[in-house]
mmCIF file of C-alpha atoms in Angstrom:
data_model
loop_
_atom_site.group_PDB
_atom_site.id
_atom_site.type_symbol
_atom_site.label_atom_id
_atom_site.label_comp_id
_atom_site.label_asym_id
_atom_site.label_seq_id
_atom_site.Cartn_x
_atom_site.Cartn_y
_atom_site.Cartn_z
ATOM 1 C CA MET A 16 -58.223 134.014 121.535
ATOM 2 C CA SER A 17 -57.774 132.270 124.870
ATOM 3 C CA GLU A 18 -55.823 134.045 127.802
ATOM 4 C CA PRO A 19 -52.332 132.754 128.270
ATOM 5 C CA LEU A 20 -51.887 130.615 131.140
ATOM 6 C CA ILE A 21 -49.179 131.623 134.136
ATOM 7 C CA THR A 22 -47.426 129.529 136.287
ATOM 8 C CA ILE A 23 -46.607 130.453 139.639
ATOM 9 C CA LEU A 24 -43.656 128.272 141.491
ATOM 10 C CA THR A 25 -44.033 128.461 145.344
ATOM 11 C CA PRO A 26 -41.762 126.411 147.511
ATOM 12 C CA PHE A 27 -42.411 126.436 151.172
ATOM 13 C CA LYS A 28 -40.950 124.982 154.457
ATOM 14 C CA ASN A 29 -42.663 125.766 157.596
ATOM 15 C CA THR A 30 -44.046 128.983 157.038
ATOM 16 C CA GLU A 31 -47.736 127.970 159.013
ATOM 17 C CA SER A 32 -48.058 131.604 159.878
ATOM 18 C CA PHE A 33 -47.735 133.289 156.518
ATOM 19 C CA ILE A 34 -48.574 131.078 153.893
ATOM 20 C CA GLU A 35 -52.261 131.551 153.933
ATOM 21 C CA GLU A 36 -51.897 135.263 153.367
ATOM 22 C CA CYS A 37 -49.844 134.277 150.522
ATOM 23 C CA VAL A 38 -52.322 132.052 149.145
ATOM 24 C CA GLN A 39 -55.056 134.322 149.328
ATOM 25 C CA SER A 40 -52.985 137.139 147.448
ATOM 26 C CA ILE A 41 -52.962 135.055 144.499
ATOM 27 C CA ILE A 42 -56.598 134.029 144.857
ATOM 28 C CA ASN A 43 -57.287 137.718 144.609
ATOM 29 C CA GLN A 44 -55.414 138.412 141.605
ATOM 30 C CA SER A 45 -57.152 140.545 138.919
ATOM 31 C CA TYR A 46 -55.906 138.071 136.320
ATOM 32 C CA THR A 47 -57.824 134.827 136.639
ATOM 33 C CA ASN A 48 -55.944 132.429 134.228
ATOM 34 C CA TRP A 49 -53.230 130.951 136.401
ATOM 35 C CA GLU A 50 -51.900 127.667 138.157
ATOM 36 C CA ALA A 51 -50.010 127.938 141.232
ATOM 37 C CA ILE A 52 -47.881 124.936 142.013
ATOM 38 C CA PHE A 53 -46.726 124.843 146.080
ATOM 39 C CA VAL A 54 -43.992 122.529 146.844
ATOM 40 C CA ASP A 55 -43.606 121.307 150.217
ATOM 41 C CA ASP A 56 -39.734 120.992 151.332
ATOM 42 C CA ASN A 57 -40.400 118.602 154.214
ATOM 43 C CA SER A 58 -42.177 120.994 156.624
ATOM 44 C CA THR A 59 -42.603 120.038 160.197
ATOM 45 C CA ASP A 60 -45.357 122.620 160.899
ATOM 46 C CA LYS A 61 -48.911 122.940 159.536
ATOM 47 C CA SER A 62 -48.001 124.129 156.093
ATOM 48 C CA PHE A 63 -48.942 121.333 154.008
ATOM 49 C CA LYS A 64 -52.194 120.721 156.084
ATOM 50 C CA ILE A 65 -53.104 124.475 155.262
ATOM 51 C CA MET A 66 -52.299 124.085 151.784
ATOM 52 C CA GLU A 67 -54.186 120.680 151.683
ATOM 53 C CA THR A 68 -57.400 122.996 152.583
ATOM 54 C CA PHE A 69 -56.699 125.247 149.900
ATOM 55 C CA THR A 70 -56.379 122.889 147.165
ATOM 56 C CA LEU A 71 -59.891 121.311 148.088
ATOM 57 C CA LYS A 72 -61.543 124.419 147.472
ATOM 58 C CA GLU A 73 -59.282 126.130 144.549
ATOM 59 C CA LYS A 74 -58.547 123.809 141.612
ATOM 60 C CA ARG A 75 -55.808 126.273 140.203
ATOM 61 C CA ILE A 76 -53.697 125.158 143.083
ATOM 62 C CA LYS A 77 -51.370 122.154 142.910
ATOM 63 C CA LEU A 78 -49.779 120.515 146.040
ATOM 64 C CA LEU A 79 -46.666 118.586 145.820
ATOM 65 C CA SER A 80 -43.804 117.244 147.804
ATOM 66 C CA ASN A 81 -40.454 117.870 147.258
ATOM 67 C CA GLU A 82 -38.721 115.345 145.108
ATOM 68 C CA GLY A 83 -35.378 116.091 147.084
ATOM 69 C CA SER A 84 -34.156 118.519 149.505
ATOM 70 C CA GLY A 85 -33.747 122.047 149.249
ATOM 71 C CA ILE A 86 -35.340 125.150 147.729
ATOM 72 C CA ILE A 87 -33.588 124.529 144.148
ATOM 73 C CA GLU A 88 -34.922 120.841 144.274
ATOM 74 C CA ALA A 89 -38.417 122.158 145.249
ATOM 75 C CA LEU A 90 -38.583 124.550 142.451
ATOM 76 C CA ARG A 91 -37.330 121.944 140.022
ATOM 77 C CA THR A 92 -40.111 119.901 141.252
ATOM 78 C CA ALA A 93 -42.690 122.733 140.818
ATOM 79 C CA TYR A 94 -41.005 123.755 137.193
ATOM 80 C CA ASN A 95 -41.693 120.055 135.971
ATOM 81 C CA ALA A 96 -45.309 120.142 137.007
ATOM 82 C CA SER A 97 -45.968 123.601 135.286
ATOM 83 C CA SER A 98 -48.202 124.084 132.267
ATOM 84 C CA GLY A 99 -48.042 127.897 131.824
ATOM 85 C CA GLN A 100 -46.631 129.577 128.953
ATOM 86 C CA TYR A 101 -45.379 132.373 131.325
ATOM 87 C CA ILE A 102 -43.244 131.737 134.260
ATOM 88 C CA THR A 103 -43.141 133.629 137.945
ATOM 89 C CA ARG A 104 -42.136 132.900 141.194
ATOM 90 C CA MET A 105 -43.580 133.462 144.565
ATOM 91 C CA ASP A 106 -42.219 133.145 148.385
ATOM 92 C CA SER A 107 -44.748 131.582 150.645
ATOM 93 C CA ASP A 108 -44.339 134.373 153.162
ATOM 94 C CA ASP A 109 -44.689 137.424 150.971
ATOM 95 C CA ILE A 110 -47.890 138.737 149.553
ATOM 96 C CA MET A 111 -48.634 139.776 145.956
ATOM 97 C CA ALA A 112 -50.259 143.155 144.879
ATOM 98 C CA ASN A 113 -53.668 142.362 143.602
ATOM 99 C CA SER A 114 -52.559 143.524 139.882
ATOM 100 C CA ARG A 115 -49.193 141.825 139.882
ATOM 101 C CA LEU A 116 -49.917 139.005 137.133
ATOM 102 C CA GLU A 117 -51.803 141.243 134.754
ATOM 103 C CA TYR A 118 -49.587 143.912 134.982
ATOM 104 C CA MET A 119 -46.579 141.519 134.343
ATOM 105 C CA LEU A 120 -48.245 139.741 131.193
ATOM 106 C CA ASP A 121 -49.362 143.068 129.752
ATOM 107 C CA ASP A 122 -45.769 144.178 130.226
ATOM 108 C CA LEU A 123 -44.463 140.857 128.273
ATOM 109 C CA ILE A 124 -47.105 140.957 125.781
ATOM 110 C CA LEU A 125 -46.320 144.448 124.909
ATOM 111 C CA TYR A 126 -42.248 143.910 124.612
ATOM 112 C CA GLY A 127 -42.304 140.190 123.701
ATOM 113 C CA ARG A 128 -39.519 137.641 123.985
ATOM 114 C CA LYS A 129 -35.931 138.065 125.855
ATOM 115 C CA HIS A 130 -37.558 140.352 128.194
ATOM 116 C CA LEU A 131 -37.641 140.125 132.021
ATOM 117 C CA SER A 132 -40.920 141.613 133.770
ATOM 118 C CA ILE A 133 -40.045 143.175 137.214
ATOM 119 C CA GLY A 134 -41.781 145.212 139.715
ATOM 120 C CA LEU A 135 -40.823 147.558 142.766
ATOM 121 C CA VAL A 136 -40.875 145.589 146.119
ATOM 122 C CA LYS A 137 -42.017 146.739 149.750
ATOM 123 C CA TYR A 138 -40.684 145.521 152.556
ATOM 124 C CA PHE A 139 -43.032 145.038 155.793
ATOM 125 C CA ARG A 140 -42.058 143.814 159.445
ATOM 126 C CA ASP A 141 -44.548 143.734 162.413
ATOM 127 C CA ASP A 142 -41.935 145.832 164.253
ATOM 128 C CA GLY A 143 -40.577 147.760 161.592
ATOM 129 C CA ILE A 144 -37.949 147.348 159.014
ATOM 130 C CA SER A 145 -34.387 148.134 159.751
ATOM 131 C CA ASP A 146 -32.285 151.012 158.015
ATOM 132 C CA GLY A 147 -30.551 148.797 156.020
ATOM 133 C CA TYR A 148 -33.379 146.771 154.426
ATOM 134 C CA ALA A 149 -34.984 150.221 153.886
ATOM 135 C CA LYS A 150 -32.003 151.463 152.058
ATOM 136 C CA TYR A 151 -32.001 148.065 149.917
ATOM 137 C CA GLU A 152 -35.691 148.644 148.926
ATOM 138 C CA THR A 153 -34.838 152.424 147.783
ATOM 139 C CA TRP A 154 -31.619 151.076 146.000
ATOM 140 C CA ILE A 155 -33.307 147.972 143.847
ATOM 141 C CA ASN A 156 -36.561 150.105 143.399
ATOM 142 C CA GLY A 157 -34.579 152.900 142.056
ATOM 143 C CA LEU A 158 -32.719 150.353 139.460
ATOM 144 C CA THR A 159 -36.017 149.040 138.396
ATOM 145 C CA LYS A 160 -37.842 152.075 137.986
ATOM 146 C CA VAL A 161 -35.476 152.960 135.063
ATOM 147 C CA GLY A 162 -34.815 149.120 134.103
ATOM 148 C CA GLN A 163 -31.230 149.497 134.813
ATOM 149 C CA ASN A 164 -30.982 146.523 137.088
ATOM 150 C CA TYR A 165 -27.781 144.917 135.660
ATOM 151 C CA SER A 166 -25.987 148.064 135.984
ATOM 152 C CA GLU A 167 -25.069 147.076 139.555
ATOM 153 C CA ILE A 168 -25.286 143.545 139.364
ATOM 154 C CA TYR A 169 -22.086 142.622 141.077
ATOM 155 C CA LYS A 170 -23.225 144.599 144.168
ATOM 156 C CA GLU A 171 -26.316 142.660 145.206
ATOM 157 C CA CYS A 172 -29.060 140.557 143.673
ATOM 158 C CA VAL A 173 -30.644 143.323 141.462
ATOM 159 C CA VAL A 174 -34.015 141.188 140.468
ATOM 160 C CA PRO A 175 -36.087 140.641 143.443
ATOM 161 C CA SER A 176 -36.375 136.880 143.529
ATOM 162 C CA PRO A 177 -40.004 136.289 143.826
ATOM 163 C CA CYS A 178 -41.207 139.294 141.886
ATOM 164 C CA TRP A 179 -40.189 138.481 138.016
ATOM 165 C CA MET A 180 -41.938 136.954 135.114
ATOM 166 C CA LEU A 181 -40.783 135.686 131.766
ATOM 167 C CA HIS A 182 -41.933 133.715 128.586
ATOM 168 C CA LYS A 183 -41.432 130.080 129.391
ATOM 169 C CA GLU A 184 -39.061 129.144 126.403
ATOM 170 C CA ASP A 185 -36.531 132.301 127.622
ATOM 171 C CA PHE A 186 -36.686 130.590 131.031
ATOM 172 C CA ASN A 187 -35.768 127.367 129.591
ATOM 173 C CA ASN A 188 -32.986 128.837 127.265
ATOM 174 C CA CYS A 189 -31.108 130.449 130.248
ATOM 175 C CA GLY A 190 -31.007 127.200 132.097
ATOM 176 C CA GLY A 191 -33.844 127.369 134.390
ATOM 177 C CA PHE A 192 -33.322 125.939 137.810
ATOM 178 C CA SER A 193 -30.646 123.130 136.299
ATOM 179 C CA PRO A 194 -27.466 124.667 138.361
ATOM 180 C CA ASN A 195 -27.263 123.596 141.734
ATOM 181 C CA LEU A 196 -25.712 127.155 142.875
ATOM 182 C CA TYR A 197 -26.525 128.980 145.420
ATOM 183 C CA PRO A 198 -27.736 131.516 146.253
ATOM 184 C CA GLU A 199 -30.061 130.459 143.463
ATOM 185 C CA ASP A 200 -32.120 133.599 143.063
ATOM 186 C CA TYR A 201 -28.716 135.482 142.371
ATOM 187 C CA ASP A 202 -27.322 132.680 140.136
ATOM 188 C CA LEU A 203 -30.578 133.247 138.015
ATOM 189 C CA THR A 204 -30.168 136.746 137.684
ATOM 190 C CA PHE A 205 -26.682 136.515 136.435
ATOM 191 C CA ARG A 206 -27.947 133.986 133.522
ATOM 192 C CA PHE A 207 -30.740 136.671 132.847
ATOM 193 C CA TYR A 208 -27.733 139.113 132.293
ATOM 194 C CA LYS A 209 -25.812 136.659 130.500
ATOM 195 C CA ALA A 210 -28.782 136.046 128.054
ATOM 196 C CA GLY A 211 -28.843 139.565 127.520
ATOM 197 C CA TYR A 212 -32.873 139.789 128.588
ATOM 198 C CA THR A 213 -33.609 143.289 128.827
ATOM 199 C CA CYS A 214 -35.210 144.387 132.239
ATOM 200 C CA ILE A 215 -38.559 146.351 131.328
ATOM 201 C CA PRO A 216 -39.037 149.486 133.793
ATOM 202 C CA CYS A 217 -41.719 149.184 136.423
ATOM 203 C CA ASN A 218 -43.390 152.166 138.476
ATOM 204 C CA GLU A 219 -45.872 149.942 140.734
ATOM 205 C CA VAL A 220 -45.219 148.208 143.516
ATOM 206 C CA LEU A 221 -45.901 144.431 142.701
ATOM 207 C CA LEU A 222 -44.530 142.531 145.785
ATOM 208 C CA HIS A 223 -44.835 142.827 149.504
ATOM 209 C CA TRP A 224 -41.673 141.431 150.845
ATOM 210 C CA ARG A 225 -41.834 140.322 154.581
ATOM 211 C CA ASP A 226 -38.946 140.434 156.480
ATOM 212 C CA TYR A 227 -38.523 138.473 159.822
ATOM 213 C CA SER A 228 -35.897 136.957 161.827
ATOM 214 C CA THR A 229 -36.009 133.371 160.785
ATOM 215 C CA ARG A 230 -36.482 134.064 157.439
ATOM 216 C CA THR A 231 -34.231 131.773 154.952
ATOM 217 C CA SER A 232 -32.441 134.356 153.762
ATOM 218 C CA ARG A 233 -31.296 135.619 157.047
ATOM 219 C CA THR A 234 -30.563 132.303 158.495
ATOM 220 C CA HIS A 235 -29.342 129.447 155.972
ATOM 221 C CA GLU A 236 -25.746 129.013 155.076
ATOM 222 C CA HIS A 237 -26.383 129.097 151.368
ATOM 223 C CA TYR A 238 -27.152 132.933 151.905
ATOM 224 C CA ALA A 239 -24.149 133.759 153.764
ATOM 225 C CA GLN A 240 -21.529 136.462 152.125
ATOM 226 C CA ASN A 241 -18.948 133.809 150.708
ATOM 227 C CA TYR A 242 -21.848 132.452 148.594
ATOM 228 C CA PHE A 243 -22.327 135.490 147.198
ATOM 229 C CA LEU A 244 -18.818 136.553 146.528
ATOM 230 C CA ASP A 245 -18.292 133.133 144.820
ATOM 231 C CA ILE A 246 -21.198 133.878 142.340
ATOM 232 C CA LYS A 247 -19.799 137.238 141.495
ATOM 233 C CA VAL A 248 -16.403 136.201 140.623
ATOM 234 C CA ARG A 249 -17.288 133.245 138.902
ATOM 235 C CA TYR A 250 -19.876 135.420 136.327
ATOM 236 C CA PHE A 251 -16.961 138.401 136.273
ATOM 237 C CA LEU A 252 -14.494 135.920 135.238
ATOM 238 C CA GLU A 253 -16.952 134.528 132.335
ATOM 239 C CA LEU A 254 -18.682 137.620 131.169
ATOM 240 C CA ASP A 255 -16.949 141.169 132.120
ATOM 241 C CA TYR A 256 -13.007 139.944 132.631
ATOM 242 C CA ASP A 257 -10.861 141.189 130.197
ATOM 243 C CA LYS A 258 -7.480 139.338 130.249
ATOM 244 C CA SER A 259 -5.888 141.707 128.207
ATOM 245 C CA ARG A 260 -6.212 144.531 130.694
ATOM 246 C CA PRO A 261 -4.519 144.624 134.170
ATOM 247 C CA LEU A 262 -6.786 143.917 136.903
ATOM 248 C CA THR A 263 -7.018 145.650 140.361
ATOM 249 C CA ILE A 264 -8.773 144.841 143.782
ATOM 250 C CA TRP A 265 -9.498 147.903 145.789
ATOM 251 C CA GLY A 266 -9.861 147.175 149.330
ATOM 252 C CA ALA A 267 -8.232 144.663 151.775
ATOM 253 C CA GLY A 268 -10.909 143.812 154.120
ATOM 254 C CA SER A 269 -13.058 140.874 154.713
ATOM 255 C CA LYS A 270 -14.611 140.952 151.306
ATOM 256 C CA GLY A 271 -11.432 141.896 149.444
ATOM 257 C CA LYS A 272 -9.371 139.145 151.054
ATOM 258 C CA THR A 273 -12.116 136.729 149.894
ATOM 259 C CA VAL A 274 -12.199 137.807 146.268
ATOM 260 C CA ALA A 275 -8.240 137.648 146.197
ATOM 261 C CA GLN A 276 -8.468 134.116 147.258
ATOM 262 C CA LEU A 277 -11.012 133.431 144.504
ATOM 263 C CA LEU A 278 -8.863 135.037 142.045
ATOM 264 C CA ILE A 279 -5.589 133.376 143.128
ATOM 265 C CA LYS A 280 -7.681 129.960 143.059
ATOM 266 C CA ASN A 281 -8.533 130.763 139.278
ATOM 267 C CA SER A 282 -4.923 131.627 138.405
ATOM 268 C CA ILE A 283 -5.968 135.410 137.817
ATOM 269 C CA PRO A 284 -3.067 137.707 138.153
ATOM 270 C CA PHE A 285 -4.226 140.927 139.898
ATOM 271 C CA HIS A 286 -2.626 143.966 141.703
ATOM 272 C CA TRP A 287 -4.037 145.006 145.294
ATOM 273 C CA ILE A 288 -4.458 148.324 146.270
ATOM 274 C CA CYS A 289 -5.653 149.570 149.808
ATOM 275 C CA ASP A 290 -5.715 152.861 151.900
ATOM 276 C CA ASN A 291 -4.659 151.121 155.268
ATOM 277 C CA PRO A 292 -1.251 152.526 156.099
ATOM 278 C CA LYS A 293 -0.603 149.502 158.378
ATOM 279 C CA LYS A 294 -1.408 147.430 155.343
ATOM 280 C CA ILE A 295 0.479 148.984 152.587
ATOM 281 C CA GLY A 296 3.686 147.213 151.859
ATOM 282 C CA LYS A 297 3.033 143.905 153.522
ATOM 283 C CA HIS A 298 2.134 140.772 151.770
ATOM 284 C CA ILE A 299 -1.287 138.976 151.907
ATOM 285 C CA TYR A 300 -1.267 135.732 150.292
ATOM 286 C CA ASN A 301 1.771 136.541 149.053
ATOM 287 C CA LYS A 302 0.408 139.614 147.396
ATOM 288 C CA LYS A 303 2.081 143.045 147.957
ATOM 289 C CA MET A 304 -0.350 145.564 149.361
ATOM 290 C CA LEU A 305 -0.073 148.691 146.937
ATOM 291 C CA LYS A 306 -0.693 152.612 147.411
ATOM 292 C CA PHE A 307 -3.483 154.219 145.283
ATOM 293 C CA GLU A 308 -0.972 156.027 143.664
ATOM 294 C CA TYR A 309 0.261 152.660 141.766
ATOM 295 C CA LEU A 310 -2.945 152.953 139.447
ATOM 296 C CA LYS A 311 -1.006 155.609 137.838
ATOM 297 C CA GLU A 312 1.609 152.842 136.347
ATOM 298 C CA LEU A 313 -1.397 150.552 135.022
ATOM 299 C CA THR A 314 -2.644 151.122 131.356
ATOM 300 C CA ASN A 315 -6.378 150.792 131.040
ATOM 301 C CA PRO A 316 -6.896 148.857 134.277
ATOM 302 C CA GLN A 317 -10.158 146.931 135.136
ATOM 303 C CA SER A 318 -11.263 147.381 138.982
ATOM 304 C CA ILE A 319 -13.034 145.513 141.619
ATOM 305 C CA VAL A 320 -13.971 147.348 144.238
ATOM 306 C CA THR A 321 -14.712 145.844 147.702
ATOM 307 C CA VAL A 322 -14.594 148.794 149.818
ATOM 308 C CA ALA A 323 -17.733 148.895 151.863
ATOM 309 C CA ASN A 324 -17.324 152.322 153.429
ATOM 310 C CA GLU A 325 -20.225 154.881 151.485
ATOM 311 C CA GLU A 326 -17.997 157.860 151.773
ATOM 312 C CA ALA A 327 -14.948 156.023 150.391
ATOM 313 C CA GLN A 328 -17.177 154.508 147.747
ATOM 314 C CA ASN A 329 -18.168 157.919 146.536
ATOM 315 C CA GLU A 330 -14.723 159.162 146.584
ATOM 316 C CA ILE A 331 -13.634 156.172 144.427
ATOM 317 C CA ARG A 332 -16.406 156.746 142.078
ATOM 318 C CA SER A 333 -15.353 160.339 141.631
ATOM 319 C CA TYR A 334 -11.895 159.476 140.866
ATOM 320 C CA PHE A 335 -13.318 156.919 138.054
ATOM 321 C CA SER A 336 -15.442 159.605 136.576
ATOM 322 C CA LYS A 337 -12.466 161.987 136.384
ATOM 323 C CA GLN A 338 -10.616 159.295 134.695
ATOM 324 C CA LYS A 339 -13.656 158.940 132.265
ATOM 325 C CA MET A 340 -14.119 155.468 133.330
ATOM 326 C CA THR A 341 -17.374 153.490 132.885
ATOM 327 C CA SER A 342 -18.951 151.149 135.338
ATOM 328 C CA MET A 343 -19.796 147.696 134.219
ATOM 329 C CA SER A 344 -16.524 147.991 131.631
ATOM 330 C CA ASP A 345 -13.706 149.561 133.774
ATOM 331 C CA TYR A 346 -14.720 149.028 137.240
ATOM 332 C CA PHE A 347 -17.235 146.903 139.483
ATOM 333 C CA PHE A 348 -18.623 147.531 142.631
ATOM 334 C CA PHE A 349 -18.492 144.138 144.632
ATOM 335 C CA CYS A 350 -20.331 145.536 147.846
#
């Protein structure tokens, strides 16, 4: 019986400093029946030339030019040329662990359809990663180790963008790269969640995630906070909002205000709670800011928490626990 073909989709733009190392990590994979489709998204450096050199000596690598502009259209271009029974992604500035493809394929063969194979990630940077990225790495890996990634999906993107694999039929069934919604990786993660695909627990580092100051996720407007909040509210209203229950927003900082604006835009009624004595009793967007004690007047509420302070978050979680409220049903942390 022939080994199944894995398609690796890799858009790139101006990553001449890193793309060779990325390609070599694919060539070095312990599993060998793969095709890697690299799509140039209008690069102005030597990235395309570097990839042309690789295609001359490695027939499993295909090089295309983006049929449009931007990462979503580059991913579509790559996917339209794919032939594999399994689909995975890669970023041109990252590095695969040697066993990544073999590990993920074994998982999917074992668990079957409607499962998502994911892996642990390890950040690296020439001058050392920041505390923020170190915390994010610990957080997302903690979820992946137990396969509970969706439990905090409204907080951040819980599936590392270039470190997943699934059956091609499952990818098609959840919409693939059809939507024009940014950030595209977060939108896709929500569609995995919506489709009910189970995350397979993993204890192996399968991706080395490169951080640097000009990485797209740091610099492009499509990865700004307002785009993330728009995605969160959109899917919350579609998947988890119960209109028969009163809804509250906790916090009146910038995130709380953006969420409030989005709810108002969608004509969703809500109560707004904050602990800032200077704001309590005043109106923002014609909504009165309420004390925490107002919660006692609400029956079976749902809550969106936008409070960023970790100590305050712990206090809020403690309150929910004492009230026997459960995450992803009664309350949702948006930060």
